[in-house]
Tab-separated table of C-alpha atoms and ligand atoms in Angstrom:
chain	number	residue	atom	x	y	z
A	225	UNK	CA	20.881	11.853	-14.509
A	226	UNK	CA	17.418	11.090	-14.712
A	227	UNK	CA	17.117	9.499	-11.141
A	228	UNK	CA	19.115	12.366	-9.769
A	229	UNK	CA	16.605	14.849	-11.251
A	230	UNK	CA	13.524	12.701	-9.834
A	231	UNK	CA	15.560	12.934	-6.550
A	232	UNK	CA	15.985	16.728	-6.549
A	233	UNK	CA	12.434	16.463	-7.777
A	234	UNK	CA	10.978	14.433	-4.550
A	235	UNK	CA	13.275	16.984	-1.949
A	236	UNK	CA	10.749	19.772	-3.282
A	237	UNK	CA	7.714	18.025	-3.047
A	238	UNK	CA	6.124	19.239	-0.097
A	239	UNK	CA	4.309	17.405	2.759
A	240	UNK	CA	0.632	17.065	1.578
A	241	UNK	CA	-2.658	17.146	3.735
A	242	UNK	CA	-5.286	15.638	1.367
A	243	UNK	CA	-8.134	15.365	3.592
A	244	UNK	CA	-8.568	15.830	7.706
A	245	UNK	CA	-6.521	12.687	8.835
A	246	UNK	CA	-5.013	12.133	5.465
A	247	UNK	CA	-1.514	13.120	4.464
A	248	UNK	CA	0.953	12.387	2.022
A	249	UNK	CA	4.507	12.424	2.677
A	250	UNK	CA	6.366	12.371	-0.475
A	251	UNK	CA	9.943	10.930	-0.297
A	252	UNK	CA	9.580	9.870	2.964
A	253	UNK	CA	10.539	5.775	2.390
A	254	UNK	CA	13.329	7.364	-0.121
A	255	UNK	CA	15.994	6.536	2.293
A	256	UNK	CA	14.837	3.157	3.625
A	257	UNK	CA	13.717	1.777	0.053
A	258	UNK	CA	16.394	-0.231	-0.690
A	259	UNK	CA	16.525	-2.002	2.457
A	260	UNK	CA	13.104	-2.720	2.054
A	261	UNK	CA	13.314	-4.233	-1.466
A	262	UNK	CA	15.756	-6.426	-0.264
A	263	UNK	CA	13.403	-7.595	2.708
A	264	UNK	CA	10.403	-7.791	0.141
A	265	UNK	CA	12.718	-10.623	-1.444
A	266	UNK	CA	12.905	-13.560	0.799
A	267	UNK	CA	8.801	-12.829	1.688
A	268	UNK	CA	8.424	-13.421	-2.130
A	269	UNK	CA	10.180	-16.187	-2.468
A	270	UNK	CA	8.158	-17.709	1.115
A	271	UNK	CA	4.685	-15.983	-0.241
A	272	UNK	CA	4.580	-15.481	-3.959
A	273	UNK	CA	2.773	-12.915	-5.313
A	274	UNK	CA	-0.342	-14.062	-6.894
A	275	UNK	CA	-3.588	-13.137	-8.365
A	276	UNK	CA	-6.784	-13.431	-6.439
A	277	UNK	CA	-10.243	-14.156	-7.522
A	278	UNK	CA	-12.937	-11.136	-6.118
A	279	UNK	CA	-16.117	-12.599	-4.438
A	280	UNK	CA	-18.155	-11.978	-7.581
A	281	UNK	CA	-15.307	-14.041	-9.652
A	282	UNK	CA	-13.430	-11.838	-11.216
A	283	UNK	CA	-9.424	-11.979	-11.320
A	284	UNK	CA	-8.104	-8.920	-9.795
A	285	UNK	CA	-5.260	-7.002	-12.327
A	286	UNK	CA	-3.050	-6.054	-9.170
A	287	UNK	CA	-0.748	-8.917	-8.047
A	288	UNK	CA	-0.779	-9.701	-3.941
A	289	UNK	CA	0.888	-11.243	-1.108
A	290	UNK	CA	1.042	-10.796	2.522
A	291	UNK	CA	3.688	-10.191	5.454
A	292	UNK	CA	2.715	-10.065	9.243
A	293	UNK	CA	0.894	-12.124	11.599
A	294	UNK	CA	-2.090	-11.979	9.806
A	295	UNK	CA	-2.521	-11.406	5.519
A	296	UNK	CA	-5.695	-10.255	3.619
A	297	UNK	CA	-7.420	-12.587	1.043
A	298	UNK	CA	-10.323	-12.946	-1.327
A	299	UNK	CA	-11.995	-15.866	-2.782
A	300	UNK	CA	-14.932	-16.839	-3.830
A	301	UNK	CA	-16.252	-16.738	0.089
A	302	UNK	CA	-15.397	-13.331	0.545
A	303	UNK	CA	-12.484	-10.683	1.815
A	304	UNK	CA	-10.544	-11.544	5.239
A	305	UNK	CA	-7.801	-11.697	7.306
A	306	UNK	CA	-6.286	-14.812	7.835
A	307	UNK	CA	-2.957	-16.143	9.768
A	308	UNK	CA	-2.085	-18.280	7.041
A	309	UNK	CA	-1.396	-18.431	3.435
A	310	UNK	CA	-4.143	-20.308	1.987
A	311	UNK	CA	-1.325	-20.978	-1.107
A	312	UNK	CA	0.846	-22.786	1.315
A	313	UNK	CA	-1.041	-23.478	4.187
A	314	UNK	CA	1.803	-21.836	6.183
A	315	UNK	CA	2.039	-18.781	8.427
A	316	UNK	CA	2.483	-15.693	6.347
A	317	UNK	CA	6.443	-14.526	6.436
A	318	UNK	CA	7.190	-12.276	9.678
A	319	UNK	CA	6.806	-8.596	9.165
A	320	UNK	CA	10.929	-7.158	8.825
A	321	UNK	CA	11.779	-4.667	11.184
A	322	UNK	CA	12.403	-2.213	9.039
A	323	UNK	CA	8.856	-2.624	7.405
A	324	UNK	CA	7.587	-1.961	11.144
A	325	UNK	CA	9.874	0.530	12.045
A	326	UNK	CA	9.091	2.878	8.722
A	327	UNK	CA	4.980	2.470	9.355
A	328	UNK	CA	5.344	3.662	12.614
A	329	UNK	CA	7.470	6.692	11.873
A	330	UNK	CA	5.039	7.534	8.976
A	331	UNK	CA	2.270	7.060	11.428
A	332	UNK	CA	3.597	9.122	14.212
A	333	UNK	CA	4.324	11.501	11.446
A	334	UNK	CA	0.964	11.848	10.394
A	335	UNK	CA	-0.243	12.800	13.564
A	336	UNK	CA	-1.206	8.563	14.737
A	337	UNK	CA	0.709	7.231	17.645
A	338	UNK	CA	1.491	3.588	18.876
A	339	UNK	CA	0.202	2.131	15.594
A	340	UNK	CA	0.856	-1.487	15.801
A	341	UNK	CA	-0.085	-2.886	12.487
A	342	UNK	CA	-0.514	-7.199	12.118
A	343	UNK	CA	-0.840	-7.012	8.626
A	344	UNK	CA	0.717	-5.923	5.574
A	345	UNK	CA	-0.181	-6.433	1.853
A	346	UNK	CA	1.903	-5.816	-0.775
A	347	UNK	CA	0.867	-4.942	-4.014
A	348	UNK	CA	2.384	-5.703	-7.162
A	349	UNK	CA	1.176	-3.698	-10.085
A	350	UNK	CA	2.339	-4.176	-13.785
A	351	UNK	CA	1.488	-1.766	-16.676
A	352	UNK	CA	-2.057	-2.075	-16.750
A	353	UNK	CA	-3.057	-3.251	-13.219
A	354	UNK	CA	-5.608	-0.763	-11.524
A	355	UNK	CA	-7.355	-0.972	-7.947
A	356	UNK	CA	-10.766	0.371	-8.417
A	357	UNK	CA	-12.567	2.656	-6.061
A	358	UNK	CA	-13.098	0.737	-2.482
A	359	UNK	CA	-13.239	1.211	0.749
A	360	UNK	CA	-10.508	-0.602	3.658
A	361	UNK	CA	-13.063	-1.943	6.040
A	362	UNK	CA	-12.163	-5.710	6.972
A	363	UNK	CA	-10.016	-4.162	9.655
A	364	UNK	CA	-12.052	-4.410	13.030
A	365	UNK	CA	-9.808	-1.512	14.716
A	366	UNK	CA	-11.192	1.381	13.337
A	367	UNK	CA	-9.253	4.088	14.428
A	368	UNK	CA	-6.028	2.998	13.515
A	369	UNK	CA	-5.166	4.544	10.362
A	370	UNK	CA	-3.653	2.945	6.785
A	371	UNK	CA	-0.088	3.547	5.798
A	372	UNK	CA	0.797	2.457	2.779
A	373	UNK	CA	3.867	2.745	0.774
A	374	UNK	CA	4.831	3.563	-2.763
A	375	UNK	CA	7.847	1.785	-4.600
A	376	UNK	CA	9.174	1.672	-8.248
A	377	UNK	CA	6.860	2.953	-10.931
A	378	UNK	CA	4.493	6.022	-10.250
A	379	UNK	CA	0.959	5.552	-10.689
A	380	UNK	CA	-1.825	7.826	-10.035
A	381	UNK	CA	-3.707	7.625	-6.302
A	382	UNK	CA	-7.543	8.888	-5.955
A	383	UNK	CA	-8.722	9.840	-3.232
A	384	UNK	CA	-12.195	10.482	-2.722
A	385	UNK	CA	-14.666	11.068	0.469
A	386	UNK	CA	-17.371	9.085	2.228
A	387	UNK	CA	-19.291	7.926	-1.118
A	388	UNK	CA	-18.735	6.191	-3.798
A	389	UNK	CA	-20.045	9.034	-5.855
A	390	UNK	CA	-17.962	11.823	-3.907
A	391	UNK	CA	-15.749	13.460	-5.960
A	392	UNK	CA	-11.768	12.246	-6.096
A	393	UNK	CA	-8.732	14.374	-5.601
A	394	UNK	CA	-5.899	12.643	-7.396
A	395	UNK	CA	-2.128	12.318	-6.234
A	396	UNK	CA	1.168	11.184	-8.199
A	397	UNK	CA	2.602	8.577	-6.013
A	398	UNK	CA	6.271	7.956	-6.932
A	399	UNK	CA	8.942	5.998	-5.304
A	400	UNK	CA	9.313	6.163	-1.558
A	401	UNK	CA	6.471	8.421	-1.153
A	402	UNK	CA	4.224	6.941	1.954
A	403	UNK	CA	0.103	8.180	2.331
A	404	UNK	CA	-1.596	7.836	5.834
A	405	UNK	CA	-5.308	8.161	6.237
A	406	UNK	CA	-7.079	7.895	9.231
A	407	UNK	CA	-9.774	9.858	11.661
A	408	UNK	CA	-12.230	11.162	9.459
A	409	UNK	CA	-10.938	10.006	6.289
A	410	UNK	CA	-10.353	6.494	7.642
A	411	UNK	CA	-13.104	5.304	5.613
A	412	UNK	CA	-12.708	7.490	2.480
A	413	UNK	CA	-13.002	5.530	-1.491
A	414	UNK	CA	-9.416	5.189	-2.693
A	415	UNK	CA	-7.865	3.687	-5.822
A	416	UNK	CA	-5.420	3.651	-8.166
A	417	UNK	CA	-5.389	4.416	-12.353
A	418	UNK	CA	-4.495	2.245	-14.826
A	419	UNK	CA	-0.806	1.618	-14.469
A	420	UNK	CA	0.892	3.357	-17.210
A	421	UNK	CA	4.317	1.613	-18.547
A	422	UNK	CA	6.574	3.458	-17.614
A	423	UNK	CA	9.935	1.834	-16.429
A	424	UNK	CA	11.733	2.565	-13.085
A	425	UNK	CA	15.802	2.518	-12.781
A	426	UNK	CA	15.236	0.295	-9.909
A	427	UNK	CA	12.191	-1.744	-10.491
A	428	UNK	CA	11.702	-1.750	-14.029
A	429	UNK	CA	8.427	-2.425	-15.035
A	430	UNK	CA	6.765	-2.971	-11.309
A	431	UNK	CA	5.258	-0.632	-9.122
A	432	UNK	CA	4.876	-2.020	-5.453
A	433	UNK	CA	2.667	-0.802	-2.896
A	434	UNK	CA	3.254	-2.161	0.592
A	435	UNK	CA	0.246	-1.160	3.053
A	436	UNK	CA	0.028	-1.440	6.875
A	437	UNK	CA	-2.685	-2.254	8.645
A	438	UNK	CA	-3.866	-2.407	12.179
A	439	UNK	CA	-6.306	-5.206	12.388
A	440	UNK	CA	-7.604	-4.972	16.536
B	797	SIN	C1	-4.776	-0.231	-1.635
B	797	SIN	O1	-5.767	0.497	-1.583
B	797	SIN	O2	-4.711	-1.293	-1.020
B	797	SIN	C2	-3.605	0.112	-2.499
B	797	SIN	C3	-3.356	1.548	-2.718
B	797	SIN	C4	-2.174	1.765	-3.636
B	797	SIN	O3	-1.757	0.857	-4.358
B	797	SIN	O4	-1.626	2.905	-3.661
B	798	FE2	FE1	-7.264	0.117	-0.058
């Protein structure tokens, strides 16, 4: 009853424009999410999600792993891309077809054609994980824009401007709902709040975010 109420819920929620070159389209991975859950499973079993260390040494709350030719990591030396899994020393698992094929909808959607994203990173947060303020700016192709995707558990998106110190506009993202920035919000602060528990009929206690990114 509950998930059928959500669902009636998403239907109404209407297309979103959050900034100039930023929308959010809520509902619109709704009918692809289970196929991609069950895509997400043999890249976690090949790439494990796992905690990484920022450059100034802390361990970051929100749980990560990579699909695509190339994956984005942080260490002690700093945030990249790299082709391979520094876990495993193997090639990151291939990006699924149906990841591809929903980021470029979303993206054409949003206004951005022939996106051709090499990377995706998939976020796992718990109750409690958070992704302060930042920027996306290890991407050398500049005017391709983000897409990222919201699974399981909702969680609360900011979106600011330019600054750090610009003012944030915050969004509910809930299952299936997909956010693309690019143009002149390309380089606009985003993050997300504190995690709150609050369990999904599909995921339980796990919100993923799967993001798509356009590296050259
Ligand atoms: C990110 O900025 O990489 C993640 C955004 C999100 O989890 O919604
Ligand atoms: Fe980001």
């Amino acid at each position: 009853m509950a998930d059928l109420f959500d669902q009636l819920n998403d239907d109404n929620r209407q297309r979103q424009i959050i900034a100039e070159g930023a929308v959010c389209l809520p509902g619109f991975a709704l009918n692809e999410a289970h196929e991609l859950l069950d895509a997400l499973t043999p890249i976690v079993e090949q790439a494990p999600y796992r905690y990484l260390q920022t450059p100034g040494g802390h361990t970051m709350s929100v749980a990560m792993t990579n699909c695509g030719h190339l994956g984005w990591v942080s260490d002690r030396k700093g945030y990249r891309y790299q082709a391979l899994d520094p876990r495993s020393g193997q090639a990151w698992p291939a990006m699924p077809e149906v990841f591809l094929n929903l980021a470029q909808r979303a993206a054409s959607e949003a206004g951005y054609r022939r996106f051709q994203p090499q990377a995706c990173l998939i976020n796992q947060y718990r109750p409690g994980s958070k992704m302060s303020l930042h920027q996306d700016k290890d991407e050398n192709n500049r005017a391709a824009p983000i897409v990222s995707v919201s699974l399981g558990m909702s969680a609360t998106f900011l979106f600011g401007g330019l600054r750090r110190e610009d003012s944030c506009q915050k969004l509910i993202l809930q299952h299936g709902d997909v956010v693309v920035w690019g143009g002149a919000s390309r380089f606009c602060f985003h993050g997300v709040q504190t995690v709150k528990d609050r369990e999904h009929s599909l995921l339980g206690r796990q919100r993923i975010n799967i993001t798509f990114r356009q590296i050259y």
